[in-house]
Amino acid sequence: MNELQELLAALLKPAALTELASLLACLGLAWLIVWRVASARAANQQRPLSVLFGRHVIDGVLFPALALLLAFGARRLLIHFGVHLALFKLAIPVLVSLLAIRFTVRVLTVAMPESTGMRLVERFVSWVAWLGSIIWITGLWPDLLKELESYAWKIGGKPVTLLDMLQGGLAATVVLVLSLWISSVIEARLMQSSSIDLSMRKIAVSLTRAALLFVGMLVALSAAGIDLTALGVLGGALGVGIGFGLQKLAANYVSGFVILAERSLRIGDMVKVDGFEGRISDIKTRYTVIRALNGREAIVPNETLITTRVENSSLADPQVLLSTVVQVAYGCDVEQVMKSLAAAVASVPRVLATPEPGVQLSNFAADGLELTVTFWIGDPQNGQGGVRSDVNLAVLRTLQGLGVEIPYPQRVLHQAASGS
């Protein structure tokens, strides 16, 4: 209480106005620097990183970080001129708490944008950060540290205090958040690179994130005071258990990397798997998403794509051959009809000119001559029903214009004569 009274009394002195002006200058200079950097990146058509700049420039990590550095510099300068500090004792803990909140929340938002628990994490980090700043401002921090050191346990013959556990947990959190941030930056850069194949970019992103999280976990455990050599036996047992219990999961992950590496299936290919036909919309490390033309999506395990037969309409060449059948009467000029039908089908918008459409006399049917019209399309991802309908309409209009009759089944019944 005495420290709080002294702090309030110092805030009412004229020197507090000097501190206020210095603090406002630090905040204004930090905002100006961040705004200029963001404007320069926007002018160069570079999108500012959301972690550093946020959505509105000042709600990112860079603003409180610069403000904190400038505040430390102004604090040392005021002490050099003999100014008794009061306002900076409040401002610096607040800026530290703001930096911790912005950094944690922004990184987790970028790394896990679809996570439903982000609001809960944001509130938890906010409460912890603001509570820590209040304890620091009120002068209770040294007493709190002594109280935390008084609680100790023996873990593996080594005394561990509650303060050690909290410091280890804080260090582990910082390391893991940094790992997520670095992996998110690398992922964004790799996915924007158009010189690398999309499948190779997906491999690089998956391997980079897994490697950084693994290294971050090791550093976090070491920072928490856990001897990594003690995890050798546990890691071996865990590896054996994973090998036996998660064979299918491991097979799907390995199959995913194989698919991305050999590029037998790529995002955008039209495929048919187990009777389900559609376009590959995404390839994950464990499964592949295939979206049909009617909007349905199938989640296919990657092992299935490796071990079963898959029809890929876009692997080497996206062109697909389609056909339709029509019958004409026996008495027509069939050669002229075939030429006219080929020309009419070639005029359909989605039908390719090369290879050109063809018409074959495929069968002498009971009711008429059967003609098979074949044509090629280069966009199977847009479906086959629409172009097939357009071709059939063109065939129908051509036959009607030529006056050629499309025969329909005719049956003649003969009645046997009765005997006398």
Short mmCIF file of C-alpha atoms in Angstrom, two decimals, residues 31-376:
data_model
loop_
_atom_site.label_atom_id
_atom_site.label_comp_id
_atom_site.label_asym_id
_atom_site.label_seq_id
_atom_site.Cartn_x
_atom_site.Cartn_y
_atom_site.Cartn_z
CA TRP A 31 2.72 4.06 -34.98
CA LEU A 32 4.40 6.22 -37.65
CA ILE A 33 7.14 3.63 -38.30
CA VAL A 34 4.68 0.75 -38.54
CA TRP A 35 2.36 2.75 -40.79
CA ARG A 36 5.20 3.72 -43.14
CA VAL A 37 6.49 0.15 -43.37
CA ALA A 38 2.99 -1.18 -44.05
CA SER A 39 2.39 1.51 -46.71
CA ALA A 40 5.70 0.72 -48.40
CA ARG A 41 4.89 -2.98 -48.56
CA ALA A 42 1.42 -2.20 -49.93
CA ALA A 43 2.96 0.05 -52.60
CA ASN A 44 5.25 -2.79 -53.64
CA GLN A 45 2.20 -5.06 -53.87
CA GLN A 46 3.43 -7.09 -50.92
CA ARG A 47 0.82 -8.13 -48.43
CA PRO A 48 1.92 -7.29 -44.86
CA LEU A 49 2.34 -10.27 -42.59
CA SER A 50 -0.71 -10.46 -40.36
CA VAL A 51 1.40 -11.40 -37.33
CA LEU A 52 3.50 -8.23 -37.54
CA PHE A 53 0.92 -5.76 -38.81
CA GLY A 54 -2.47 -7.30 -38.02
CA ARG A 55 -5.52 -6.08 -39.88
CA HIS A 56 -5.38 -2.42 -38.87
CA VAL A 57 -1.59 -1.85 -38.59
CA ILE A 58 -1.59 -1.18 -34.82
CA ASP A 59 -3.19 -4.48 -33.77
CA GLY A 60 -0.18 -6.55 -34.81
CA VAL A 61 3.00 -7.48 -32.96
CA LEU A 62 5.27 -4.82 -34.46
CA PHE A 63 3.51 -1.82 -32.88
CA PRO A 64 3.74 -2.86 -29.19
CA ALA A 65 7.27 -4.20 -29.77
CA LEU A 66 8.51 -0.87 -31.17
CA ALA A 67 6.61 1.08 -28.53
CA LEU A 68 8.22 -1.04 -25.79
CA LEU A 69 11.74 -0.53 -27.19
CA LEU A 70 11.20 3.22 -27.51
CA ALA A 71 9.75 3.34 -23.99
CA PHE A 72 12.85 1.62 -22.58
CA GLY A 73 15.05 4.16 -24.40
CA ALA A 74 12.99 7.11 -23.15
CA ARG A 75 13.06 5.68 -19.61
CA ARG A 76 16.86 5.52 -19.58
CA LEU A 77 17.07 9.02 -21.01
CA LEU A 78 14.75 10.45 -18.35
CA ILE A 79 16.70 8.73 -15.59
CA HIS A 80 19.90 10.25 -17.00
CA PHE A 81 18.37 13.75 -16.66
CA GLY A 82 17.25 13.02 -13.11
CA VAL A 83 13.53 12.74 -13.72
CA HIS A 84 11.75 10.67 -11.04
CA LEU A 85 9.78 8.01 -12.93
CA ALA A 86 6.19 7.14 -12.13
CA LEU A 87 4.17 6.87 -15.34
CA PHE A 88 6.71 4.59 -17.02
CA LYS A 89 6.34 2.14 -14.12
CA LEU A 90 2.76 1.71 -15.32
CA ALA A 91 3.34 1.95 -19.05
CA ILE A 92 6.15 -0.60 -19.49
CA PRO A 93 4.32 -3.54 -17.80
CA VAL A 94 1.21 -2.68 -19.81
CA LEU A 95 3.21 -2.70 -23.07
CA VAL A 96 4.84 -6.01 -22.12
CA SER A 97 1.42 -7.55 -21.47
CA LEU A 98 0.06 -6.14 -24.73
CA LEU A 99 3.04 -7.55 -26.66
CA ALA A 100 2.58 -11.01 -25.11
CA ILE A 101 -1.14 -11.04 -25.91
CA ARG A 102 -0.73 -9.80 -29.48
CA PHE A 103 2.14 -12.18 -30.22
CA THR A 104 0.44 -15.30 -28.89
CA VAL A 105 -2.98 -14.61 -30.36
CA ARG A 106 -1.73 -13.48 -33.78
CA VAL A 107 0.59 -16.44 -34.23
CA LEU A 108 -2.06 -18.96 -33.20
CA THR A 109 -4.61 -17.27 -35.48
CA VAL A 110 -2.30 -17.53 -38.48
CA ALA A 111 -1.14 -21.08 -37.67
CA MET A 112 -4.62 -22.41 -36.85
CA PRO A 113 -7.17 -20.10 -38.54
CA GLU A 114 -10.04 -22.58 -38.30
CA SER A 115 -9.57 -23.49 -34.65
CA THR A 116 -12.69 -23.00 -32.52
CA GLY A 117 -10.69 -22.65 -29.30
CA MET A 118 -8.91 -19.47 -30.32
CA ARG A 119 -11.25 -17.24 -28.33
CA LEU A 120 -10.66 -19.31 -25.20
CA VAL A 121 -6.88 -19.15 -25.67
CA GLU A 122 -7.05 -15.41 -26.27
CA ARG A 123 -8.99 -14.82 -23.06
CA PHE A 124 -6.67 -17.06 -21.03
CA VAL A 125 -3.52 -15.33 -22.30
CA SER A 126 -5.11 -11.92 -21.74
CA TRP A 127 -6.06 -12.69 -18.16
CA VAL A 128 -2.60 -14.09 -17.34
CA ALA A 129 -0.77 -11.17 -18.96
CA TRP A 130 -2.87 -8.45 -17.35
CA LEU A 131 -2.74 -10.18 -13.96
CA GLY A 132 1.05 -10.36 -14.22
CA SER A 133 1.29 -6.64 -15.02
CA ILE A 134 -0.93 -5.76 -12.05
CA ILE A 135 1.23 -7.85 -9.71
CA TRP A 136 4.34 -6.15 -11.07
CA ILE A 137 2.92 -2.62 -10.72
CA THR A 138 1.70 -3.20 -7.16
CA GLY A 139 5.15 -4.48 -6.10
CA LEU A 140 3.93 -7.95 -5.19
CA TRP A 141 6.17 -9.67 -7.72
CA PRO A 142 9.14 -10.40 -5.36
CA ASP A 143 6.81 -11.74 -2.68
CA LEU A 144 5.03 -13.92 -5.23
CA LEU A 145 8.35 -15.40 -6.42
CA LYS A 146 9.39 -16.22 -2.86
CA GLU A 147 6.03 -17.85 -2.22
CA LEU A 148 6.28 -19.96 -5.37
CA GLU A 149 9.80 -21.08 -4.42
CA SER A 150 8.53 -22.34 -1.08
CA TYR A 151 6.56 -25.14 -2.76
CA ALA A 152 8.91 -27.89 -3.89
CA TRP A 153 8.74 -31.57 -4.87
CA LYS A 154 11.28 -34.22 -5.70
CA ILE A 155 10.99 -35.56 -9.22
CA GLY A 156 13.54 -38.26 -10.01
CA GLY A 157 15.61 -37.33 -6.98
CA LYS A 158 15.84 -33.70 -8.07
CA PRO A 159 14.00 -30.93 -6.17
CA VAL A 160 11.63 -28.97 -8.38
CA THR A 161 9.80 -25.88 -7.16
CA LEU A 162 6.50 -24.53 -8.36
CA LEU A 163 8.39 -21.51 -9.73
CA ASP A 164 10.59 -23.82 -11.85
CA MET A 165 7.52 -25.52 -13.28
CA LEU A 166 5.85 -22.21 -14.17
CA GLN A 167 9.03 -20.83 -15.73
CA GLY A 168 9.49 -24.04 -17.72
CA GLY A 169 5.90 -23.92 -18.91
CA LEU A 170 6.29 -20.27 -19.94
CA ALA A 171 9.52 -21.02 -21.81
CA ALA A 172 7.89 -24.01 -23.53
CA THR A 173 4.93 -21.87 -24.61
CA VAL A 174 7.21 -19.16 -26.04
CA VAL A 175 9.31 -21.71 -27.95
CA LEU A 176 6.27 -23.48 -29.41
CA VAL A 177 4.63 -20.20 -30.45
CA LEU A 178 7.88 -19.12 -32.12
CA SER A 179 8.04 -22.46 -33.96
CA LEU A 180 4.47 -22.01 -35.19
CA TRP A 181 5.24 -18.48 -36.34
CA ILE A 182 8.36 -19.48 -38.28
CA SER A 183 6.57 -22.42 -39.89
CA SER A 184 3.63 -20.18 -40.88
CA VAL A 185 5.98 -17.63 -42.49
CA ILE A 186 7.83 -20.34 -44.41
CA GLU A 187 4.52 -21.92 -45.46
CA ALA A 188 3.20 -18.60 -46.79
CA ARG A 189 6.40 -17.97 -48.76
CA LEU A 190 6.46 -21.47 -50.23
CA MET A 191 2.79 -21.45 -51.25
CA GLN A 192 3.24 -18.08 -53.01
CA SER A 193 6.14 -19.35 -55.10
CA SER A 194 4.91 -20.18 -58.60
CA SER A 195 8.26 -21.58 -59.76
CA ILE A 196 7.83 -24.74 -57.68
CA ASP A 197 5.23 -27.41 -58.44
CA LEU A 198 2.21 -27.34 -56.13
CA SER A 199 2.76 -30.92 -54.99
CA MET A 200 6.38 -30.20 -54.06
CA ARG A 201 5.28 -27.10 -52.19
CA LYS A 202 2.80 -29.17 -50.18
CA ILE A 203 5.59 -31.63 -49.30
CA ALA A 204 7.94 -28.83 -48.26
CA VAL A 205 5.25 -27.16 -46.12
CA SER A 206 4.33 -30.42 -44.33
CA LEU A 207 7.95 -31.40 -43.67
CA THR A 208 8.93 -27.91 -42.53
CA ARG A 209 6.06 -27.61 -40.06
CA ALA A 210 6.65 -31.11 -38.66
CA ALA A 211 10.41 -30.51 -38.29
CA LEU A 212 10.00 -27.10 -36.62
CA LEU A 213 7.36 -28.39 -34.21
CA PHE A 214 9.56 -31.37 -33.32
CA VAL A 215 12.60 -29.17 -32.68
CA GLY A 216 10.43 -26.69 -30.78
CA MET A 217 9.07 -29.48 -28.61
CA LEU A 218 12.58 -30.68 -27.77
CA VAL A 219 13.72 -27.15 -26.90
CA ALA A 220 10.56 -26.58 -24.86
CA LEU A 221 11.09 -29.78 -22.87
CA SER A 222 14.71 -28.83 -22.27
CA ALA A 223 13.67 -25.33 -21.19
CA ALA A 224 11.16 -26.87 -18.79
CA GLY A 225 13.99 -28.75 -17.07
CA ILE A 226 13.14 -32.22 -18.40
CA ASP A 227 16.15 -34.43 -19.14
CA LEU A 228 15.76 -35.56 -22.73
CA THR A 229 17.88 -38.68 -22.17
CA ALA A 230 15.20 -39.95 -19.80
CA LEU A 231 12.76 -40.00 -22.71
CA GLY A 232 14.76 -42.58 -24.67
CA VAL A 233 13.06 -45.64 -23.21
CA LEU A 234 9.67 -43.97 -23.33
CA GLY A 235 10.23 -42.94 -26.95
CA GLY A 236 11.20 -46.49 -27.93
CA ALA A 237 8.14 -47.99 -26.29
CA LEU A 238 5.95 -45.32 -27.83
CA GLY A 239 7.43 -46.01 -31.27
CA VAL A 240 6.69 -49.73 -30.98
CA GLY A 241 3.12 -49.01 -29.87
CA ILE A 242 2.60 -46.62 -32.76
CA GLY A 243 4.06 -49.16 -35.18
CA PHE A 244 1.58 -51.84 -34.16
CA GLY A 245 -1.48 -49.75 -33.34
CA LEU A 246 -1.33 -47.10 -36.02
CA GLN A 247 -0.25 -49.06 -39.06
CA LYS A 248 -3.07 -47.77 -41.24
CA LEU A 249 -2.49 -44.19 -40.14
CA ALA A 250 1.24 -44.45 -40.83
CA ALA A 251 0.52 -46.08 -44.20
CA ASN A 252 -1.80 -43.21 -45.15
CA TYR A 253 0.81 -40.61 -44.18
CA VAL A 254 3.56 -42.37 -46.15
CA SER A 255 1.19 -42.78 -49.11
CA GLY A 256 0.41 -39.08 -49.00
CA PHE A 257 4.07 -38.14 -49.32
CA VAL A 258 4.51 -40.71 -52.12
CA ILE A 259 1.57 -39.24 -54.07
CA LEU A 260 2.90 -35.71 -53.67
CA ALA A 261 6.45 -36.74 -54.57
CA GLU A 262 5.76 -38.78 -57.70
CA ARG A 263 2.87 -36.48 -58.80
CA SER A 264 0.76 -39.32 -60.10
CA LEU A 265 -2.22 -37.42 -58.70
CA ARG A 266 -2.32 -33.63 -58.62
CA ILE A 267 -4.71 -31.00 -57.37
CA GLY A 268 -7.14 -30.28 -60.21
CA ASP A 269 -7.01 -33.75 -61.81
CA MET A 270 -10.27 -35.47 -62.75
CA VAL A 271 -10.20 -38.98 -61.26
CA LYS A 272 -12.51 -41.90 -60.67
CA VAL A 273 -11.98 -44.01 -57.55
CA ASP A 274 -14.22 -46.91 -56.61
CA GLY A 275 -17.08 -45.60 -58.76
CA PHE A 276 -16.80 -42.02 -57.42
CA GLU A 277 -15.74 -39.47 -60.04
CA GLY A 278 -14.70 -35.92 -59.39
CA ARG A 279 -11.93 -33.33 -59.25
CA ILE A 280 -9.13 -33.47 -56.66
CA SER A 281 -9.55 -30.32 -54.59
CA ASP A 282 -6.88 -30.97 -51.93
CA ILE A 283 -4.22 -33.52 -51.02
CA LYS A 284 -3.52 -33.84 -47.31
CA THR A 285 -0.81 -35.96 -45.73
CA ARG A 286 -3.42 -38.51 -44.60
CA TYR A 287 -6.27 -38.24 -47.11
CA THR A 288 -7.29 -36.72 -50.43
CA VAL A 289 -10.47 -34.70 -51.02
CA ILE A 290 -12.32 -35.43 -54.28
CA ARG A 291 -15.18 -33.10 -55.20
CA ALA A 292 -17.82 -34.36 -57.63
CA LEU A 293 -19.52 -32.07 -60.13
CA ASN A 294 -22.76 -32.23 -58.13
CA GLY A 295 -21.04 -30.75 -55.05
CA ARG A 296 -20.53 -33.95 -53.08
CA GLU A 297 -17.07 -34.52 -51.62
CA ALA A 298 -15.34 -37.81 -50.89
CA ILE A 299 -12.51 -38.13 -48.37
CA VAL A 300 -10.34 -40.96 -49.69
CA PRO A 301 -7.46 -42.36 -47.58
CA ASN A 302 -4.17 -42.00 -49.40
CA GLU A 303 -3.42 -45.69 -49.04
CA THR A 304 -6.48 -46.43 -51.18
CA LEU A 305 -5.10 -44.27 -53.97
CA ILE A 306 -1.83 -46.21 -53.86
CA THR A 307 -3.16 -49.77 -53.66
CA THR A 308 -6.30 -49.61 -55.84
CA ARG A 309 -7.04 -48.76 -59.48
CA VAL A 310 -7.51 -45.04 -60.09
CA GLU A 311 -8.70 -43.57 -63.39
CA ASN A 312 -7.03 -40.22 -63.99
CA SER A 313 -8.45 -38.22 -66.89
CA SER A 314 -5.85 -35.45 -66.54
CA LEU A 315 -2.53 -37.21 -65.83
CA ALA A 316 -0.77 -36.91 -69.19
CA ASP A 317 -3.44 -35.19 -71.26
CA PRO A 318 -6.69 -33.55 -70.10
CA GLN A 319 -8.45 -34.36 -73.39
CA VAL A 320 -11.30 -36.87 -73.06
CA LEU A 321 -13.11 -38.76 -75.84
CA LEU A 322 -16.91 -38.87 -75.67
CA SER A 323 -19.48 -40.45 -77.95
CA THR A 324 -23.17 -40.52 -78.70
CA VAL A 325 -25.27 -42.88 -80.86
CA VAL A 326 -28.09 -42.07 -83.30
CA GLN A 327 -30.03 -44.12 -85.88
CA VAL A 328 -31.08 -42.96 -89.35
CA ALA A 329 -33.38 -44.52 -91.89
CA TYR A 330 -31.99 -47.00 -94.43
CA GLY A 331 -33.03 -44.97 -97.44
CA CYS A 332 -30.98 -41.82 -96.69
CA ASP A 333 -27.64 -40.76 -98.18
CA VAL A 334 -25.58 -41.98 -95.23
CA GLU A 335 -22.26 -40.55 -96.43
CA GLN A 336 -23.68 -37.04 -96.76
CA VAL A 337 -25.36 -37.39 -93.36
CA MET A 338 -22.05 -38.40 -91.75
CA LYS A 339 -20.23 -35.37 -93.18
CA SER A 340 -22.99 -33.00 -92.07
CA LEU A 341 -23.06 -34.46 -88.55
CA ALA A 342 -19.27 -34.12 -88.19
CA ALA A 343 -19.42 -30.46 -89.23
CA ALA A 344 -22.33 -29.74 -86.87
CA VAL A 345 -20.61 -31.36 -83.89
CA ALA A 346 -17.40 -29.41 -84.59
CA SER A 347 -19.35 -26.15 -84.15
CA VAL A 348 -20.31 -26.98 -80.54
CA PRO A 349 -18.30 -24.59 -78.26
CA ARG A 350 -16.65 -27.12 -75.93
CA VAL A 351 -15.81 -29.66 -78.65
CA LEU A 352 -12.14 -29.56 -79.70
CA ALA A 353 -11.25 -28.94 -83.32
CA THR A 354 -8.15 -31.12 -82.98
CA PRO A 355 -8.64 -34.06 -82.83
CA GLU A 356 -11.65 -33.40 -85.01
CA PRO A 357 -15.03 -35.08 -84.40
CA GLY A 358 -15.78 -38.27 -86.27
CA VAL A 359 -18.85 -40.23 -87.36
CA GLN A 360 -18.75 -44.00 -87.97
CA LEU A 361 -21.34 -46.40 -89.32
CA SER A 362 -21.19 -48.74 -86.34
CA ASN A 363 -24.09 -51.15 -86.88
CA PHE A 364 -26.84 -52.28 -89.20
CA ALA A 365 -29.64 -52.27 -86.67
CA ALA A 366 -33.08 -53.77 -87.10
CA ASP A 367 -34.77 -50.37 -87.35
CA GLY A 368 -32.10 -48.28 -89.07
CA LEU A 369 -28.45 -47.48 -89.62
CA GLU A 370 -26.62 -46.87 -86.33
CA LEU A 371 -24.15 -43.96 -86.39
CA THR A 372 -21.64 -43.36 -83.58
CA VAL A 373 -20.56 -39.73 -83.19
CA THR A 374 -17.21 -39.28 -81.37
CA PHE A 375 -15.75 -35.98 -80.20
CA TRP A 376 -13.05 -34.69 -77.81
#
